[in-house]
JSON list of C-alpha atoms in Angstrom, two decimals:
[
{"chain": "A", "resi": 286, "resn": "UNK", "atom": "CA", "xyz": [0.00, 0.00, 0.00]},
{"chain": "A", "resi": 287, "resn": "UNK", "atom": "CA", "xyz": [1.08, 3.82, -0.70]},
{"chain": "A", "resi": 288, "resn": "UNK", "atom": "CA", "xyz": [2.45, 5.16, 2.23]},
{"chain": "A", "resi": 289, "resn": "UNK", "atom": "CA", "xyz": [0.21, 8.04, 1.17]},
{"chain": "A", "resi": 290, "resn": "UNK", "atom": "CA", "xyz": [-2.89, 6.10, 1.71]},
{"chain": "A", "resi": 291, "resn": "UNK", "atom": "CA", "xyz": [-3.97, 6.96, 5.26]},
{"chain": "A", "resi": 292, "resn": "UNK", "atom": "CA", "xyz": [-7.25, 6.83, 6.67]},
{"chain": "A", "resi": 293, "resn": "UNK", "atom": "CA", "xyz": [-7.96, 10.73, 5.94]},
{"chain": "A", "resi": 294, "resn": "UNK", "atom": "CA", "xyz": [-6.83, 10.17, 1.87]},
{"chain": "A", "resi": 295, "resn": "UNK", "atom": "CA", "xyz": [-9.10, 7.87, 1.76]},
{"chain": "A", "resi": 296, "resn": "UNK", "atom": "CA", "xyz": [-12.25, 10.21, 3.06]},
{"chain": "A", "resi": 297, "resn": "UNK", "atom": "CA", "xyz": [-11.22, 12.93, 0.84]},
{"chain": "A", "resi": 298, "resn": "UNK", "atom": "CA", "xyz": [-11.53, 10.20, -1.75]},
{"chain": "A", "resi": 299, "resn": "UNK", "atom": "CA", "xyz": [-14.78, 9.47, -1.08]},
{"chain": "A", "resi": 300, "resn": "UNK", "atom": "CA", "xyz": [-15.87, 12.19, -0.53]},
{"chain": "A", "resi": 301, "resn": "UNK", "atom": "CA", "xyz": [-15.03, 13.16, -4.63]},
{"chain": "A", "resi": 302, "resn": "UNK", "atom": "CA", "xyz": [-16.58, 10.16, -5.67]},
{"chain": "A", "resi": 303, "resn": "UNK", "atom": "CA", "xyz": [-14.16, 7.37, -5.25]},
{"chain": "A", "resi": 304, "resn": "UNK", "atom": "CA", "xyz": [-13.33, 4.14, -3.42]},
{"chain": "A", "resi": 305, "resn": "UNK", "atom": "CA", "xyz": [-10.61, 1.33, -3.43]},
{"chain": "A", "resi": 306, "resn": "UNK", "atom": "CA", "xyz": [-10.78, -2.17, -4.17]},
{"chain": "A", "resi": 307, "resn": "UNK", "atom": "CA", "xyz": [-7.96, -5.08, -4.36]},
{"chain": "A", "resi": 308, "resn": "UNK", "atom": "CA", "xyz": [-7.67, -7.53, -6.82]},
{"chain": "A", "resi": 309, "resn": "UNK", "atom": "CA", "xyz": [-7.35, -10.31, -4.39]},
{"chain": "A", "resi": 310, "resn": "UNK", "atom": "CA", "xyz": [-7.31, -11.20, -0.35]},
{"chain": "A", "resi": 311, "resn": "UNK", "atom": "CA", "xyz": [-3.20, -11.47, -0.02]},
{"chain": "A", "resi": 312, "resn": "UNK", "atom": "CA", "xyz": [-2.52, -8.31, -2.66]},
{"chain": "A", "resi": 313, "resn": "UNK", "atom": "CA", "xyz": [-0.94, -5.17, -1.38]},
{"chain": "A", "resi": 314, "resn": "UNK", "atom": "CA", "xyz": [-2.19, -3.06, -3.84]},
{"chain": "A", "resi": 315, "resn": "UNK", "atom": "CA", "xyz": [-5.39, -0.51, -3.92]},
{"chain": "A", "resi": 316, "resn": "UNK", "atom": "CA", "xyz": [-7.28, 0.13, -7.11]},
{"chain": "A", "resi": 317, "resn": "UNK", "atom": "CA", "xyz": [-9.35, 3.36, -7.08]},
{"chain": "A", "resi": 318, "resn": "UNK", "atom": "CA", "xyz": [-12.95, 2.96, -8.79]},
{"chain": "A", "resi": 319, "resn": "UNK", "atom": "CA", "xyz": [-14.56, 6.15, -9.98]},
{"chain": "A", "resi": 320, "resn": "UNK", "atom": "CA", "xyz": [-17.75, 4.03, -11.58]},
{"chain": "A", "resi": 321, "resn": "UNK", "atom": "CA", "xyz": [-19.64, 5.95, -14.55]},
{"chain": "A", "resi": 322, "resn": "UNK", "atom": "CA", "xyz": [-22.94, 4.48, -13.60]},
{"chain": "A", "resi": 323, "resn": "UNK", "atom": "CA", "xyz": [-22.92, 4.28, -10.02]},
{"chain": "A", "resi": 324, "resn": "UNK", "atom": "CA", "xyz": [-25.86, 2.28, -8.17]},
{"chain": "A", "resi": 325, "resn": "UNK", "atom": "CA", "xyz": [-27.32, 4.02, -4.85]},
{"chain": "A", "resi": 326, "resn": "UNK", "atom": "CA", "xyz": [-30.33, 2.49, -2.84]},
{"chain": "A", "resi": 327, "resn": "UNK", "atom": "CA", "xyz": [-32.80, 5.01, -2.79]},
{"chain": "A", "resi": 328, "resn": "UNK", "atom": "CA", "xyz": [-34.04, 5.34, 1.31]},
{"chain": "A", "resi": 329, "resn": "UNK", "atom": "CA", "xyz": [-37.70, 6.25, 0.65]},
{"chain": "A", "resi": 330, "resn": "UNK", "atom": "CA", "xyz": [-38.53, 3.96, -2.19]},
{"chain": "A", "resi": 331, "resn": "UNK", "atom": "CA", "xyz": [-36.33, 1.43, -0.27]},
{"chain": "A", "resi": 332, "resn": "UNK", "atom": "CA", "xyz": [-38.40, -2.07, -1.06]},
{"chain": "A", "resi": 333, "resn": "UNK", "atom": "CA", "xyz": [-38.68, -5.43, 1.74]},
{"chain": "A", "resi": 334, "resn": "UNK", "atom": "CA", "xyz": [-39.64, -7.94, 0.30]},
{"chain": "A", "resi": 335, "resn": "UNK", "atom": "CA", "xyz": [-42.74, -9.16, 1.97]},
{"chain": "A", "resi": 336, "resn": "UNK", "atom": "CA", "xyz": [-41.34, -12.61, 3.15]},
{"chain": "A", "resi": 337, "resn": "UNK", "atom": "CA", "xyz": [-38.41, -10.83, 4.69]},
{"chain": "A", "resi": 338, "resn": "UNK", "atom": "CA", "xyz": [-41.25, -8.76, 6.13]},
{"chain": "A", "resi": 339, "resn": "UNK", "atom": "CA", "xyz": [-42.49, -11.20, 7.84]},
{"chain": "A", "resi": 340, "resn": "UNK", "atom": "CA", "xyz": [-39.48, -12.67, 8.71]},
{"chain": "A", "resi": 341, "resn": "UNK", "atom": "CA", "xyz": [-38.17, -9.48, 10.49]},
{"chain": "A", "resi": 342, "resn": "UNK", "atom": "CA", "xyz": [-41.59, -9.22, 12.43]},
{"chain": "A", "resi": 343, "resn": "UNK", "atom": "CA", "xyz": [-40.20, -12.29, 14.37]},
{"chain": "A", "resi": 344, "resn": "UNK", "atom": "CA", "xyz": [-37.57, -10.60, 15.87]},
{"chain": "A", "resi": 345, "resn": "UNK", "atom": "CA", "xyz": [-34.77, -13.21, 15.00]},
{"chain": "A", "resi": 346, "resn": "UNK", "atom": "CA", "xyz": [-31.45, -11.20, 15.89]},
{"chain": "A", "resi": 347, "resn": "UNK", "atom": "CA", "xyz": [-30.51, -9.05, 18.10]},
{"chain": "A", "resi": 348, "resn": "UNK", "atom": "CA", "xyz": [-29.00, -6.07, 16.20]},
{"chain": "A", "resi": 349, "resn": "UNK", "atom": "CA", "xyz": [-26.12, -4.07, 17.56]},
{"chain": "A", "resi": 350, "resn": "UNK", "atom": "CA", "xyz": [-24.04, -0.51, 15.75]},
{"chain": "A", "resi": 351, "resn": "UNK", "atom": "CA", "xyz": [-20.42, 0.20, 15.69]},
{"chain": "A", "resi": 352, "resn": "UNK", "atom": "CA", "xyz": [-19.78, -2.37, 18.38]},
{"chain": "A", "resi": 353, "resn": "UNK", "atom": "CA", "xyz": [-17.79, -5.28, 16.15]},
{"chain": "A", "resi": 354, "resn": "UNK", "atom": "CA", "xyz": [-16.15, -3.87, 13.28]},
{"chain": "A", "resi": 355, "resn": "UNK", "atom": "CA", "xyz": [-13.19, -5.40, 13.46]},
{"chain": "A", "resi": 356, "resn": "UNK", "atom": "CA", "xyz": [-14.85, -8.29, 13.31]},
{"chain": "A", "resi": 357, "resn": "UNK", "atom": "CA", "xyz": [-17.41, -7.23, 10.76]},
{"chain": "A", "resi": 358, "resn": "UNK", "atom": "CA", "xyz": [-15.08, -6.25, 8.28]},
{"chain": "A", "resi": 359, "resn": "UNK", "atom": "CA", "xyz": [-12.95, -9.48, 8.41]},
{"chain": "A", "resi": 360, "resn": "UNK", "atom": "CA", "xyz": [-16.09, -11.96, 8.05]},
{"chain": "A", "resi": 361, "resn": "UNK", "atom": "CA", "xyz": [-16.91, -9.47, 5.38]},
{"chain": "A", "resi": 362, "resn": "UNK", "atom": "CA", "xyz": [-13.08, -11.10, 3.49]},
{"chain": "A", "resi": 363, "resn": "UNK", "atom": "CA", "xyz": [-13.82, -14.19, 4.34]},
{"chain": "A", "resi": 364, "resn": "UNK", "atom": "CA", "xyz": [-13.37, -17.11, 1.74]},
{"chain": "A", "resi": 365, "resn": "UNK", "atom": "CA", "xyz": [-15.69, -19.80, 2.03]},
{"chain": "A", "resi": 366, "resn": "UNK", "atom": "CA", "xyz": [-17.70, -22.35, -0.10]},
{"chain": "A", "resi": 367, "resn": "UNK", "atom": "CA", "xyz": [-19.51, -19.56, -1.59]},
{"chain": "A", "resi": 368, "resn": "UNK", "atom": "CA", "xyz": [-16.69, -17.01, -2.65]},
{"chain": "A", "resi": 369, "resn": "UNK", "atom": "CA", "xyz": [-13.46, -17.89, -3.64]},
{"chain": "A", "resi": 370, "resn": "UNK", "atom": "CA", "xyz": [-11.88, -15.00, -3.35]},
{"chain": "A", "resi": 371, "resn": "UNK", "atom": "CA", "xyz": [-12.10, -11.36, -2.40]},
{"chain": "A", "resi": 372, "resn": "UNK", "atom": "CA", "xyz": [-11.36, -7.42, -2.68]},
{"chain": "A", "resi": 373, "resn": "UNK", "atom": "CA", "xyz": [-10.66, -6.83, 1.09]},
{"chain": "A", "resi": 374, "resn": "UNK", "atom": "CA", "xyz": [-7.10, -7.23, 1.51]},
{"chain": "A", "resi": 375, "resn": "UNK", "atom": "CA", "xyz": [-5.03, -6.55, 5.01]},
{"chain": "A", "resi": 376, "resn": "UNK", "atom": "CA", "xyz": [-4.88, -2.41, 3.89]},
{"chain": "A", "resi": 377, "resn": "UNK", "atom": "CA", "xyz": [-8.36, -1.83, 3.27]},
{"chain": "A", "resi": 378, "resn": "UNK", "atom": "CA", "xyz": [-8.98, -3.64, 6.67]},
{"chain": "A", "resi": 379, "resn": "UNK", "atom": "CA", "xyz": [-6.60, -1.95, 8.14]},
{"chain": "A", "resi": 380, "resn": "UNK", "atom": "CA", "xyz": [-7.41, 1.88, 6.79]},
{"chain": "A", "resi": 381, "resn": "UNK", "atom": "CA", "xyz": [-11.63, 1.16, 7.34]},
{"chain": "A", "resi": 382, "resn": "UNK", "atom": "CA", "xyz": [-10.91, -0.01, 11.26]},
{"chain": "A", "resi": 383, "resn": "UNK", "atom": "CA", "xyz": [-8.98, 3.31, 11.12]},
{"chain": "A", "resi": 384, "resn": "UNK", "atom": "CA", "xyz": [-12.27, 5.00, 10.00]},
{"chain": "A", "resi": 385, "resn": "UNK", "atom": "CA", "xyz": [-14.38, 3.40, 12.36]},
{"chain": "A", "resi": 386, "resn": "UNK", "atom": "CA", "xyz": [-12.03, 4.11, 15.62]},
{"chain": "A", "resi": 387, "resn": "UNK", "atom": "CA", "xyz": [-12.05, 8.28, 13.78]},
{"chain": "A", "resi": 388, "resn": "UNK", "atom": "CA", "xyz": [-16.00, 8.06, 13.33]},
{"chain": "A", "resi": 389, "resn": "UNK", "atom": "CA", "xyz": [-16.31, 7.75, 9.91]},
{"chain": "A", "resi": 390, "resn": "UNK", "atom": "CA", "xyz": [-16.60, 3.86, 9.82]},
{"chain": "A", "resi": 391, "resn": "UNK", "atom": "CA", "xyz": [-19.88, 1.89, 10.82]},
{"chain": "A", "resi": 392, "resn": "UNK", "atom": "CA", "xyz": [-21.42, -1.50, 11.34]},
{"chain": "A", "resi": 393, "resn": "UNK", "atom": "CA", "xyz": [-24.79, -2.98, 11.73]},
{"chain": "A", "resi": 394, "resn": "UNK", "atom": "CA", "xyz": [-24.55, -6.43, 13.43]},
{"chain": "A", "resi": 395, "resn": "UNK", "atom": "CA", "xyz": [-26.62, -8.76, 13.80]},
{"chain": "A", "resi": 396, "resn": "UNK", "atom": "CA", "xyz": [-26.14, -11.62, 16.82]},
{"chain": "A", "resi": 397, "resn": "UNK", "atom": "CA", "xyz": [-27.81, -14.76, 18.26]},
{"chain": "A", "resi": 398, "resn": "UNK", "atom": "CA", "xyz": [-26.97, -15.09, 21.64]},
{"chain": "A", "resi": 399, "resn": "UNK", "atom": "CA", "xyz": [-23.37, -14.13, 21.70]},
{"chain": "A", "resi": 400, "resn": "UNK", "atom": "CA", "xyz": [-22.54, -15.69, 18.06]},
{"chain": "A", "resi": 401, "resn": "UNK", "atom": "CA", "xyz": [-22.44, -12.81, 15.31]},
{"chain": "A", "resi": 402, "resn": "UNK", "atom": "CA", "xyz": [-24.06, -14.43, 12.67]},
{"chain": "A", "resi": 403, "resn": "UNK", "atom": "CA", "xyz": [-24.06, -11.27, 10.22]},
{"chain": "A", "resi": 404, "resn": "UNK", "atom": "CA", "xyz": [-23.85, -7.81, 9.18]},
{"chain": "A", "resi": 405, "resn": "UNK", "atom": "CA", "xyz": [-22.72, -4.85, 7.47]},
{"chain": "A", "resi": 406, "resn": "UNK", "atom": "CA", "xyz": [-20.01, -2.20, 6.92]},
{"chain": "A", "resi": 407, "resn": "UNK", "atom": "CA", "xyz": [-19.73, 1.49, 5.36]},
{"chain": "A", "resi": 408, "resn": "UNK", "atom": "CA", "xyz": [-18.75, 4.93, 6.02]},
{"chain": "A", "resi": 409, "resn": "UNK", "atom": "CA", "xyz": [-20.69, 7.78, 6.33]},
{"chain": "A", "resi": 410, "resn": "UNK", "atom": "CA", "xyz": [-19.21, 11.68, 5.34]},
{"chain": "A", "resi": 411, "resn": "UNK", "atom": "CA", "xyz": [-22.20, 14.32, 6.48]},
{"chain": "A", "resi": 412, "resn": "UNK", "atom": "CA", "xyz": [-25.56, 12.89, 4.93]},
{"chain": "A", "resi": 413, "resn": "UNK", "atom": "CA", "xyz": [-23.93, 10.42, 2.92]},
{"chain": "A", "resi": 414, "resn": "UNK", "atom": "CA", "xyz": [-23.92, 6.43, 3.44]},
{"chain": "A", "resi": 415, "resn": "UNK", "atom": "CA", "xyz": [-21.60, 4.21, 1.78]},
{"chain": "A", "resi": 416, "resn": "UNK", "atom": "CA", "xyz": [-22.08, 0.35, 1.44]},
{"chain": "A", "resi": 417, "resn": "UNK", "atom": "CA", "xyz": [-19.26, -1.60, 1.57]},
{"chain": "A", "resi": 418, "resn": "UNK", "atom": "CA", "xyz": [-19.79, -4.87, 2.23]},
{"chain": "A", "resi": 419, "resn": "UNK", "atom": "CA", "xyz": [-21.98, -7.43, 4.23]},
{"chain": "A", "resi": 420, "resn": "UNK", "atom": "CA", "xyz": [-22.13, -11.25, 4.89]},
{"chain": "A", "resi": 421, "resn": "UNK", "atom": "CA", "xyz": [-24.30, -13.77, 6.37]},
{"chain": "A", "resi": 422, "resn": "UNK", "atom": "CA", "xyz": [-23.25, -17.17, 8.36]},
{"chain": "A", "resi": 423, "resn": "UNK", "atom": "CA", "xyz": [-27.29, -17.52, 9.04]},
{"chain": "A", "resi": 424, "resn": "UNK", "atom": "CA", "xyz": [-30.31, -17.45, 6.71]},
{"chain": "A", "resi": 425, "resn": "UNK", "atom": "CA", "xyz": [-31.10, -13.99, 6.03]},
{"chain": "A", "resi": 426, "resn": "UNK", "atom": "CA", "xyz": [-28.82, -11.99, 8.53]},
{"chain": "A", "resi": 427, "resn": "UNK", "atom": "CA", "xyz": [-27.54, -9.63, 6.10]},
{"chain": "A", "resi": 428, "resn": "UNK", "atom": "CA", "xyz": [-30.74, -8.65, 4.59]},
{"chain": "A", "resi": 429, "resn": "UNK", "atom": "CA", "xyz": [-31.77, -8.03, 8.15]},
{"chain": "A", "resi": 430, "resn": "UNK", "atom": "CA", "xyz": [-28.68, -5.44, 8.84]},
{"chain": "A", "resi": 431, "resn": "UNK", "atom": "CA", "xyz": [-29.71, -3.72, 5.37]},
{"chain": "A", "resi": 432, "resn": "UNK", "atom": "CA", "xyz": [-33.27, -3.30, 6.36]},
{"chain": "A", "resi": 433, "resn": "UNK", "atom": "CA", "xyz": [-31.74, -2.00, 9.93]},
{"chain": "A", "resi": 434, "resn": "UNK", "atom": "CA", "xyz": [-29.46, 0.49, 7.66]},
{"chain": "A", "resi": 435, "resn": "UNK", "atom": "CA", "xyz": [-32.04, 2.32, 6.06]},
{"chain": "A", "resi": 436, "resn": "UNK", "atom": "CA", "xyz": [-33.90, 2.83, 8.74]},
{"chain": "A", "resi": 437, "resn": "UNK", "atom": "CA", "xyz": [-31.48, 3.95, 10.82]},
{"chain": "A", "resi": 438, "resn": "UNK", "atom": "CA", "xyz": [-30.48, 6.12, 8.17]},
{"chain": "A", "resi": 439, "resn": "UNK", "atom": "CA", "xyz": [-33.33, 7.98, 7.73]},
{"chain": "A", "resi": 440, "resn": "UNK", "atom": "CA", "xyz": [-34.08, 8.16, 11.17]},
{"chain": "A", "resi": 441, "resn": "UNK", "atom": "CA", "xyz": [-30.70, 9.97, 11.46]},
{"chain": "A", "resi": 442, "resn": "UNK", "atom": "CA", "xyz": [-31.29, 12.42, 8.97]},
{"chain": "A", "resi": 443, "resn": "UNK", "atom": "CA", "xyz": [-29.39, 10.53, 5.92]},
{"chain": "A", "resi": 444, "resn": "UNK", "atom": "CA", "xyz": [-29.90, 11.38, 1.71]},
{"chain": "A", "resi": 445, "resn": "UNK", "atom": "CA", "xyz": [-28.05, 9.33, 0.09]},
{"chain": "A", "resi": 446, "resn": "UNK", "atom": "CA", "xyz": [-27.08, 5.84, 0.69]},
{"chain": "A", "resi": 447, "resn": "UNK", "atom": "CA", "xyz": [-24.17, 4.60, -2.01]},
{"chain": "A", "resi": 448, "resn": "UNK", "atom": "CA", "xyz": [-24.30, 1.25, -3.01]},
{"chain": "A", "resi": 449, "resn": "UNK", "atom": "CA", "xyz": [-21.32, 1.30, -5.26]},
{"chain": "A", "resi": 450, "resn": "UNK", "atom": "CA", "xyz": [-22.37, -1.33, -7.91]},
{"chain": "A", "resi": 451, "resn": "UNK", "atom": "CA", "xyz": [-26.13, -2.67, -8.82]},
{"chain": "A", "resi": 452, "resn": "UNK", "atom": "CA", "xyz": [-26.28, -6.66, -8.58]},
{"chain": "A", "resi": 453, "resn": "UNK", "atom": "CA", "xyz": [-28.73, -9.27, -8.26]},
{"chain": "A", "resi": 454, "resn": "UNK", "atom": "CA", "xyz": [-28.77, -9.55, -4.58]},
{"chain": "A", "resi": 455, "resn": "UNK", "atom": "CA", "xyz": [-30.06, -5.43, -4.09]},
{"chain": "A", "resi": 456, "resn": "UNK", "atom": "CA", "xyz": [-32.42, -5.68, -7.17]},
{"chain": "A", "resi": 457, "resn": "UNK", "atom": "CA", "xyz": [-34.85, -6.76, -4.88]},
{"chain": "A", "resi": 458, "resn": "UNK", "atom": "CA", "xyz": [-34.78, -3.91, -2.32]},
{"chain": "A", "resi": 459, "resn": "UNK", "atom": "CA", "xyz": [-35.06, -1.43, -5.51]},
{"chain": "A", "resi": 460, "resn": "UNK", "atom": "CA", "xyz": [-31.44, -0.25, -6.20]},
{"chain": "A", "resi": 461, "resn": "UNK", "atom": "CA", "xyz": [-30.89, 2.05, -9.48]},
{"chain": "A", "resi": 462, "resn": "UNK", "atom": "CA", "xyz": [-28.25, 3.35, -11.46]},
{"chain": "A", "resi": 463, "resn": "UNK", "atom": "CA", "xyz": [-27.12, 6.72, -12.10]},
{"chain": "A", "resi": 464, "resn": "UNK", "atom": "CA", "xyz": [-24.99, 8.07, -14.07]},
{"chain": "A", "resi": 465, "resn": "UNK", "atom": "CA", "xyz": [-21.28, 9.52, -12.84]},
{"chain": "A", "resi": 466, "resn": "UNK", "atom": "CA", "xyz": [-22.48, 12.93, -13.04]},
{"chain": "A", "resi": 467, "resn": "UNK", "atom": "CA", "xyz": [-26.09, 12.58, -11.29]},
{"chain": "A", "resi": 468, "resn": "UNK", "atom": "CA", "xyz": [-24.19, 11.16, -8.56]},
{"chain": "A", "resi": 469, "resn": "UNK", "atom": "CA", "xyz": [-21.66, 14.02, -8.16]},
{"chain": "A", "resi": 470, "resn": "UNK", "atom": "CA", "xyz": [-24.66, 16.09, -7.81]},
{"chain": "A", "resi": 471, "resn": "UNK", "atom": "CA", "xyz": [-25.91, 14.02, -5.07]},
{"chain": "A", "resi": 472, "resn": "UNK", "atom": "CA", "xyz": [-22.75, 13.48, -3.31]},
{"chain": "A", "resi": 473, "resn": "UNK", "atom": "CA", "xyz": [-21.93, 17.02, -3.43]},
{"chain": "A", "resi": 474, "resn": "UNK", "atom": "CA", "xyz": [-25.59, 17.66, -1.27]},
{"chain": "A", "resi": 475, "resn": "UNK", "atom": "CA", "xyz": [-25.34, 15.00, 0.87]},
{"chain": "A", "resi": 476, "resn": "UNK", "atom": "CA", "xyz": [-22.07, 15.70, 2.42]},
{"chain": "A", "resi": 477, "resn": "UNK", "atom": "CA", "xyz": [-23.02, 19.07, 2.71]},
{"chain": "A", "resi": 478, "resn": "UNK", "atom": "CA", "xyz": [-25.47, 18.63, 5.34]},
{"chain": "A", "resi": 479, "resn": "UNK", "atom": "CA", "xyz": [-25.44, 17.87, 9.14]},
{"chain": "A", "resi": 480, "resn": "UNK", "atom": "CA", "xyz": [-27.38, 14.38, 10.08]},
{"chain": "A", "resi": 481, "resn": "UNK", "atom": "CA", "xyz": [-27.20, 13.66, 13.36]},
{"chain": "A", "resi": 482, "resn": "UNK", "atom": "CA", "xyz": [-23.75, 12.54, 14.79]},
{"chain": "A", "resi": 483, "resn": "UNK", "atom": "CA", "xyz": [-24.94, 9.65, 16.48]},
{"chain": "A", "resi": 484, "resn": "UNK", "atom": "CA", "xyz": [-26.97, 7.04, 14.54]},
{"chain": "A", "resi": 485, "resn": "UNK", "atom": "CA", "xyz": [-30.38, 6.90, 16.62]},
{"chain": "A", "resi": 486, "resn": "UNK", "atom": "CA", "xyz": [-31.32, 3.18, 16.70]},
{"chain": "A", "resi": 487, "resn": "UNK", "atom": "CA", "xyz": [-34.83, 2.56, 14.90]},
{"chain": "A", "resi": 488, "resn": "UNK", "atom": "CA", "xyz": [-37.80, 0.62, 15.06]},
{"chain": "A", "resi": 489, "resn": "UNK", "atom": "CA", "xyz": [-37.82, -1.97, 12.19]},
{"chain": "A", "resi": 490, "resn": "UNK", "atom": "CA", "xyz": [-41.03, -1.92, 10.06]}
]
């Protein structure tokens, strides 16, 4: 990694529209991606599926913020039977935990009994969200942190909630695609304004 990569490079950096990646787990090198059609999840048209509906209704995790991210971030790298490899090397773990002990970093978690069974990752700059990453060692625990997200997002005052690429997965909760320049526009207004500094923890729907 550049030695010119610290954790407040990489805030300025996202904060004009761009964000690392690695090509693998065990490279040392960041790639910057500066998308031209950037997806974003839009927080009042957000979309639950009505079986995860019901499934949240049940009350099947307990849900933590900003209390594991160390540990969030690595589960989020992990290789298992259904990924063989991954973009979260050792420096993006390393300049992300940076973020979160500085602030800027945040994770929804999602626990049975003391077990973390899944969750989510992203930074937030003034009104602005950024997904990173999520996982699930349980049926449906990520979804579950997403849904949490949103809420908790809006409830805090939030615009704009980055979801970096559009795939299969966050089709269903009604991601779209921008282009480069719509998002600048966005960006530019989110960060601008003054949510509130502490995430207030919602009521799921």
């Amino acid at each position: 990694m550049d030695s010119e990569v610290t954790w407040e490079f990489l805030l300025a950096a996202y904060a004009n529209g761009y964000f690392p990646m690695a090509d693998t787990q065990d490279s040392p090198i960041l790639h910057w991606m500066y998308p031209e059609v950037r997806g974003i999840l839009p927080l009042e048209d957000f979309h639950i599926p009505r079986s995860l509906a019901k499934f949240i209704k049940k009350s099947p995790f307990r849900i933590t913020i900003n209390t594991a991210f160390p540990e969030i971030i690595r589960a989020c790298a992990e290789i298992n039977q259904g990924r063989s490899e991954t973009w979260i090397n050792e420096p993006i773990i390393n300049l992300y935990t940076e973020l979160w002990k500085n602030g800027f970093g945040h994770s929804v978690e999602c626990w049975q009994e003391s077990k973390l069974v899944g969750g989510l990752y992203g930074v937030a700059i003034g009104g602005a969200f950024f997904g990173e990453s999520m996982f699930s060692r349980t049926s449906n625990a990520s979804k579950v942190a997403l849904v949490y997200l949103v809420e908790l997002l809006k409830n805090s005052g939030y615009i704009l909630l980055d979801a970096q690429f559009t795939n299969d997965h966050l089709k269903q909760f009604g991601i779209i695609e921008i282009p480069r320049a719509d998002y600048l526009i966005k960006l530019a207004n989110a960060i601008a304004i003054t949510p509130d500094s502490v995430f207030k923890p919602p009521a799921l729907p």
